[in-house]
Amino acid sequence: MKFLFISAADKAIAWREAILGKFPDATFDIWPDEVVDKASYDYAIVWRPPVGELKTYLNLKGILSLGAGIDGILMDTELPDDIPVVRLVDRCLTEGMSEYVLYWVIHYHRRMGVYLNWTANGTWKQMRQTDTRDKKVGFLGIGELGSDAAGKAAALGFDVAGWSRTEKKIDGITSFYGADGLVPFLNRTEILIILLPLTDSTKGIINKDTLAALPEGASIINCARGAHVVDEDLIAALDSGHINAATLDVFHVEPLPEDHPYWTHPKVTVTPHVASLTVPSSAADWMEENIKLIEAGKPPLNTVDVKKGY
Ligand code: NDP
Ligand code: OXD
């Protein structure tokens, strides 16, 4: 079996070890330097392949994403259309995302930013503590990642809701769905977490209208994609005081350009796209399972619906 790897070179060594650990007789070639005989590859393991590259590998059986988000793969408008694109669903990725989300939800709920500023200046001062059960946390996107984090937030006692395309029935989580559900969902959400895929319908979903629909003082955690947010609208809402604070892990351009106002905005915390990183040794289990399904002539799990965009 032959694997083609297209991603940052510094990620390749760990992936080679993980994949060859599962398929010891396989060959794992790193694009572009190690590629020989394009027709000989069975599986492409990719992050953001160059447009038009994958269609030149004529015998691929599957395109396996290195991440949960496949917007970077779908940017290739010339993808071969008879080959399944399979997105990553992995325990470590899911648990890592929930850790990141809960860390910031608790940070905003317990107003740790305010306390850390005060104590850094030698100020000893207390605020009234609010009841967790009254704090309304909302997840835009309640799929693999959103549902795990939402379930864990609900277990801590938060009043949790999710917004999705289709209705969800998850114990302890109120479901809002579809275009009609968006504003009512936003109206009740004091801490908003964005965990949507980036598609034509979700691009720019955080804009002046949706920000205005959030209650005064809401906080935002974006750990999906930068293009979900209209940056100027978010900055205006932070400056006006309508939005309390934002933690942003993802950006229109990454790395975030040096002169971007987010770097120095007092109400913004920037993290460098680390909300949850793929752990090759764990994600290789999922790759193995899907490859076995494809080799057995069965459909893989988590196949992307290219038309839907996720
Ligand atoms: P899923 O596909 O499992 O879930 C997506 C959710 O979004 C579903 O609930 C889906 O609704 C909902 N959704 C999609 N389109 C719409 C729409 N138009 N209107 C309303 N709801 C919509 O994705 P994951 O949970 O696995 O991942 C989410 C995103 O997280 C990824 O696409 C990626 O961009 C990002 N990510 C970021 C990481 C980071 O480190 N910052 C790491 C990993 C992922 P329905 O269930 O009804 O289909
Ligand atoms: C992903 C990511 O989509 O790392 O998995 O952003």
PDB file of N, CA and C in Angstrom, residues 76-131:
ATOM      1  N   ASP A  76      -9.721  23.042  -3.114  1.00  0.00           N
ATOM      2  CA  ASP A  76      -9.296  22.450  -4.376  1.00  0.00           C
ATOM      3  C   ASP A  76     -10.544  22.155  -5.198  1.00  0.00           C
ATOM      4  N   THR A  77     -10.834  23.045  -6.108  1.00  0.00           N
ATOM      5  CA  THR A  77     -12.070  22.938  -6.897  1.00  0.00           C
ATOM      6  C   THR A  77     -11.954  21.866  -7.977  1.00  0.00           C
ATOM      7  N   GLU A  78     -10.769  21.257  -8.071  1.00  0.00           N
ATOM      8  CA  GLU A  78     -10.599  20.224  -9.102  1.00  0.00           C
ATOM      9  C   GLU A  78     -10.426  18.843  -8.485  1.00  0.00           C
ATOM     10  N   LEU A  79     -10.971  18.656  -7.278  1.00  0.00           N
ATOM     11  CA  LEU A  79     -10.843  17.352  -6.610  1.00  0.00           C
ATOM     12  C   LEU A  79     -11.455  16.260  -7.485  1.00  0.00           C
ATOM     13  N   PRO A  80     -10.830  15.096  -7.534  1.00  0.00           N
ATOM     14  CA  PRO A  80     -11.464  14.001  -8.283  1.00  0.00           C
ATOM     15  C   PRO A  80     -12.805  13.653  -7.620  1.00  0.00           C
ATOM     16  N   ASP A  81     -13.906  13.560  -8.380  1.00  0.00           N
ATOM     17  CA  ASP A  81     -15.186  13.470  -7.667  1.00  0.00           C
ATOM     18  C   ASP A  81     -15.638  12.048  -7.346  1.00  0.00           C
ATOM     19  N   ASP A  82     -14.877  11.044  -7.768  1.00  0.00           N
ATOM     20  CA  ASP A  82     -15.302   9.674  -7.454  1.00  0.00           C
ATOM     21  C   ASP A  82     -14.525   9.076  -6.270  1.00  0.00           C
ATOM     22  N   ILE A  83     -13.765   9.903  -5.571  1.00  0.00           N
ATOM     23  CA  ILE A  83     -12.949   9.381  -4.458  1.00  0.00           C
ATOM     24  C   ILE A  83     -13.451   9.977  -3.148  1.00  0.00           C
ATOM     25  N   PRO A  84     -13.705   9.137  -2.121  1.00  0.00           N
ATOM     26  CA  PRO A  84     -14.223   9.721  -0.875  1.00  0.00           C
ATOM     27  C   PRO A  84     -13.195  10.627  -0.186  1.00  0.00           C
ATOM     28  N   VAL A  85     -13.709  11.768   0.306  1.00  0.00           N
ATOM     29  CA  VAL A  85     -12.890  12.644   1.155  1.00  0.00           C
ATOM     30  C   VAL A  85     -13.372  12.346   2.574  1.00  0.00           C
ATOM     31  N   VAL A  86     -12.446  11.960   3.425  1.00  0.00           N
ATOM     32  CA  VAL A  86     -12.818  11.511   4.757  1.00  0.00           C
ATOM     33  C   VAL A  86     -12.245  12.470   5.782  1.00  0.00           C
ATOM     34  N   ARG A  87     -13.125  13.020   6.652  1.00  0.00           N
ATOM     35  CA  ARG A  87     -12.600  13.989   7.612  1.00  0.00           C
ATOM     36  C   ARG A  87     -12.217  13.300   8.910  1.00  0.00           C
ATOM     37  N   LEU A  88     -11.390  13.990   9.678  1.00  0.00           N
ATOM     38  CA  LEU A  88     -10.837  13.380  10.886  1.00  0.00           C
ATOM     39  C   LEU A  88     -11.792  13.500  12.068  1.00  0.00           C
ATOM     40  N   VAL A  89     -12.043  12.362  12.678  1.00  0.00           N
ATOM     41  CA  VAL A  89     -12.793  12.338  13.935  1.00  0.00           C
ATOM     42  C   VAL A  89     -11.940  11.503  14.882  1.00  0.00           C
ATOM     43  N   ASP A  90     -11.509  12.097  15.971  1.00  0.00           N
ATOM     44  CA  ASP A  90     -10.529  11.387  16.791  1.00  0.00           C
ATOM     45  C   ASP A  90     -10.706  11.754  18.261  1.00  0.00           C
ATOM     46  N   ARG A  91     -10.538  10.760  19.113  1.00  0.00           N
ATOM     47  CA  ARG A  91     -10.735  10.978  20.555  1.00  0.00           C
ATOM     48  C   ARG A  91      -9.845  12.114  21.091  1.00  0.00           C
ATOM     49  N   CYS A  92      -8.556  12.084  20.745  1.00  0.00           N
ATOM     50  CA  CYS A  92      -7.644  13.114  21.293  1.00  0.00           C
ATOM     51  C   CYS A  92      -8.038  14.499  20.795  1.00  0.00           C
ATOM     52  N   LEU A  93      -8.427  14.576  19.515  1.00  0.00           N
ATOM     53  CA  LEU A  93      -8.807  15.872  18.945  1.00  0.00           C
ATOM     54  C   LEU A  93     -10.051  16.401  19.670  1.00  0.00           C
ATOM     55  N   THR A  94     -11.012  15.508  19.884  1.00  0.00           N
ATOM     56  CA  THR A  94     -12.268  15.901  20.529  1.00  0.00           C
ATOM     57  C   THR A  94     -12.013  16.305  21.986  1.00  0.00           C
ATOM     58  N   GLU A  95     -11.258  15.492  22.698  1.00  0.00           N
ATOM     59  CA  GLU A  95     -11.016  15.806  24.111  1.00  0.00           C
ATOM     60  C   GLU A  95     -10.192  17.088  24.251  1.00  0.00           C
ATOM     61  N   GLY A  96      -9.229  17.274  23.351  1.00  0.00           N
ATOM     62  CA  GLY A  96      -8.417  18.498  23.392  1.00  0.00           C
ATOM     63  C   GLY A  96      -9.276  19.732  23.179  1.00  0.00           C
ATOM     64  N   MET A  97     -10.210  19.641  22.226  1.00  0.00           N
ATOM     65  CA  MET A  97     -11.083  20.784  21.963  1.00  0.00           C
ATOM     66  C   MET A  97     -11.958  21.074  23.183  1.00  0.00           C
ATOM     67  N   SER A  98     -12.477  20.036  23.805  1.00  0.00           N
ATOM     68  CA  SER A  98     -13.331  20.264  24.986  1.00  0.00           C
ATOM     69  C   SER A  98     -12.535  20.925  26.113  1.00  0.00           C
ATOM     70  N   GLU A  99     -11.277  20.520  26.258  1.00  0.00           N
ATOM     71  CA  GLU A  99     -10.439  21.147  27.291  1.00  0.00           C
ATOM     72  C   GLU A  99     -10.296  22.647  27.017  1.00  0.00           C
ATOM     73  N   TYR A 100     -10.005  22.969  25.765  1.00  0.00           N
ATOM     74  CA  TYR A 100      -9.805  24.379  25.397  1.00  0.00           C
ATOM     75  C   TYR A 100     -11.088  25.177  25.661  1.00  0.00           C
ATOM     76  N   VAL A 101     -12.197  24.619  25.219  1.00  0.00           N
ATOM     77  CA  VAL A 101     -13.473  25.327  25.354  1.00  0.00           C
ATOM     78  C   VAL A 101     -13.820  25.514  26.836  1.00  0.00           C
ATOM     79  N   LEU A 102     -13.697  24.450  27.611  1.00  0.00           N
ATOM     80  CA  LEU A 102     -14.082  24.559  29.030  1.00  0.00           C
ATOM     81  C   LEU A 102     -13.165  25.528  29.779  1.00  0.00           C
ATOM     82  N   TYR A 103     -11.886  25.512  29.427  1.00  0.00           N
ATOM     83  CA  TYR A 103     -10.921  26.431  30.046  1.00  0.00           C
ATOM     84  C   TYR A 103     -11.427  27.873  29.897  1.00  0.00           C
ATOM     85  N   TRP A 104     -11.839  28.233  28.664  1.00  0.00           N
ATOM     86  CA  TRP A 104     -12.250  29.618  28.424  1.00  0.00           C
ATOM     87  C   TRP A 104     -13.658  29.905  28.917  1.00  0.00           C
ATOM     88  N   VAL A 105     -14.514  28.917  28.876  1.00  0.00           N
ATOM     89  CA  VAL A 105     -15.868  29.125  29.426  1.00  0.00           C
ATOM     90  C   VAL A 105     -15.749  29.442  30.913  1.00  0.00           C
ATOM     91  N   ILE A 106     -14.941  28.675  31.613  1.00  0.00           N
ATOM     92  CA  ILE A 106     -14.775  28.907  33.060  1.00  0.00           C
ATOM     93  C   ILE A 106     -14.072  30.249  33.291  1.00  0.00           C
ATOM     94  N   HIS A 107     -13.101  30.550  32.442  1.00  0.00           N
ATOM     95  CA  HIS A 107     -12.384  31.829  32.548  1.00  0.00           C
ATOM     96  C   HIS A 107     -13.383  32.999  32.503  1.00  0.00           C
ATOM     97  N   TYR A 108     -14.298  32.954  31.524  1.00  0.00           N
ATOM     98  CA  TYR A 108     -15.246  34.073  31.402  1.00  0.00           C
ATOM     99  C   TYR A 108     -16.308  34.015  32.498  1.00  0.00           C
ATOM    100  N   HIS A 109     -16.785  32.829  32.801  1.00  0.00           N
ATOM    101  CA  HIS A 109     -17.819  32.711  33.837  1.00  0.00           C
ATOM    102  C   HIS A 109     -17.298  33.230  35.186  1.00  0.00           C
ATOM    103  N   ARG A 110     -16.065  32.869  35.532  1.00  0.00           N
ATOM    104  CA  ARG A 110     -15.513  33.248  36.835  1.00  0.00           C
ATOM    105  C   ARG A 110     -14.740  34.576  36.778  1.00  0.00           C
ATOM    106  N   ARG A 111     -14.798  35.230  35.619  1.00  0.00           N
ATOM    107  CA  ARG A 111     -14.209  36.563  35.405  1.00  0.00           C
ATOM    108  C   ARG A 111     -12.723  36.603  35.793  1.00  0.00           C
ATOM    109  N   MET A 112     -12.035  35.558  35.381  1.00  0.00           N
ATOM    110  CA  MET A 112     -10.620  35.426  35.740  1.00  0.00           C
ATOM    111  C   MET A 112      -9.765  36.512  35.099  1.00  0.00           C
ATOM    112  N   GLY A 113     -10.166  36.990  33.900  1.00  0.00           N
ATOM    113  CA  GLY A 113      -9.403  38.063  33.251  1.00  0.00           C
ATOM    114  C   GLY A 113      -9.362  39.295  34.140  1.00  0.00           C
ATOM    115  N   VAL A 114     -10.507  39.624  34.730  1.00  0.00           N
ATOM    116  CA  VAL A 114     -10.589  40.806  35.596  1.00  0.00           C
ATOM    117  C   VAL A 114      -9.717  40.589  36.833  1.00  0.00           C
ATOM    118  N   TYR A 115      -9.861  39.410  37.464  1.00  0.00           N
ATOM    119  CA  TYR A 115      -9.067  39.154  38.675  1.00  0.00           C
ATOM    120  C   TYR A 115      -7.561  39.176  38.390  1.00  0.00           C
ATOM    121  N   LEU A 116      -7.166  38.568  37.264  1.00  0.00           N
ATOM    122  CA  LEU A 116      -5.725  38.518  36.969  1.00  0.00           C
ATOM    123  C   LEU A 116      -5.160  39.916  36.724  1.00  0.00           C
ATOM    124  N   ASN A 117      -5.975  40.777  36.100  1.00  0.00           N
ATOM    125  CA  ASN A 117      -5.530  42.170  35.919  1.00  0.00           C
ATOM    126  C   ASN A 117      -5.399  42.868  37.260  1.00  0.00           C
ATOM    127  N   TRP A 118      -6.396  42.675  38.123  1.00  0.00           N
ATOM    128  CA  TRP A 118      -6.356  43.324  39.431  1.00  0.00           C
ATOM    129  C   TRP A 118      -5.153  42.862  40.250  1.00  0.00           C
ATOM    130  N   THR A 119      -4.997  41.535  40.350  1.00  0.00           N
ATOM    131  CA  THR A 119      -3.926  41.058  41.243  1.00  0.00           C
ATOM    132  C   THR A 119      -2.544  41.379  40.661  1.00  0.00           C
ATOM    133  N   ALA A 120      -2.454  41.462  39.332  1.00  0.00           N
ATOM    134  CA  ALA A 120      -1.164  41.848  38.728  1.00  0.00           C
ATOM    135  C   ALA A 120      -0.775  43.261  39.161  1.00  0.00           C
ATOM    136  N   ASN A 121      -1.796  44.066  39.520  1.00  0.00           N
ATOM    137  CA  ASN A 121      -1.530  45.436  39.973  1.00  0.00           C
ATOM    138  C   ASN A 121      -1.607  45.566  41.493  1.00  0.00           C
ATOM    139  N   GLY A 122      -1.595  44.443  42.179  1.00  0.00           N
ATOM    140  CA  GLY A 122      -1.610  44.473  43.645  1.00  0.00           C
ATOM    141  C   GLY A 122      -2.971  44.838  44.229  1.00  0.00           C
ATOM    142  N   THR A 123      -4.050  44.658  43.440  1.00  0.00           N
ATOM    143  CA  THR A 123      -5.379  45.024  43.949  1.00  0.00           C
ATOM    144  C   THR A 123      -6.075  43.791  44.525  1.00  0.00           C
ATOM    145  N   TRP A 124      -6.526  43.905  45.771  1.00  0.00           N
ATOM    146  CA  TRP A 124      -7.275  42.820  46.433  1.00  0.00           C
ATOM    147  C   TRP A 124      -8.734  43.231  46.454  1.00  0.00           C
ATOM    148  N   LYS A 125      -9.556  42.602  45.607  1.00  0.00           N
ATOM    149  CA  LYS A 125     -10.939  43.021  45.470  1.00  0.00           C
ATOM    150  C   LYS A 125     -11.772  41.820  45.038  1.00  0.00           C
ATOM    151  N   GLN A 126     -12.990  41.715  45.566  1.00  0.00           N
ATOM    152  CA  GLN A 126     -13.846  40.581  45.200  1.00  0.00           C
ATOM    153  C   GLN A 126     -15.109  41.052  44.499  1.00  0.00           C
ATOM    154  N   MET A 127     -15.593  40.199  43.565  1.00  0.00           N
ATOM    155  CA  MET A 127     -16.891  40.466  42.935  1.00  0.00           C
ATOM    156  C   MET A 127     -17.866  39.394  43.403  1.00  0.00           C
ATOM    157  N   ARG A 128     -19.140  39.685  43.231  1.00  0.00           N
ATOM    158  CA  ARG A 128     -20.178  38.716  43.586  1.00  0.00           C
ATOM    159  C   ARG A 128     -20.014  37.485  42.671  1.00  0.00           C
ATOM    160  N   GLN A 129     -20.105  36.291  43.244  1.00  0.00           N
ATOM    161  CA  GLN A 129     -20.026  35.084  42.405  1.00  0.00           C
ATOM    162  C   GLN A 129     -21.418  34.734  41.891  1.00  0.00           C
ATOM    163  N   THR A 130     -21.505  34.396  40.605  1.00  0.00           N
ATOM    164  CA  THR A 130     -22.827  34.084  40.043  1.00  0.00           C
ATOM    165  C   THR A 130     -23.018  32.564  39.958  1.00  0.00           C
ATOM    166  N   ASP A 131     -24.281  32.154  39.888  1.00  0.00           N
ATOM    167  CA  ASP A 131     -24.617  30.728  39.879  1.00  0.00           C
ATOM    168  C   ASP A 131     -24.340  30.141  38.493  1.00  0.00           C
TER     169      ASP A 131
END
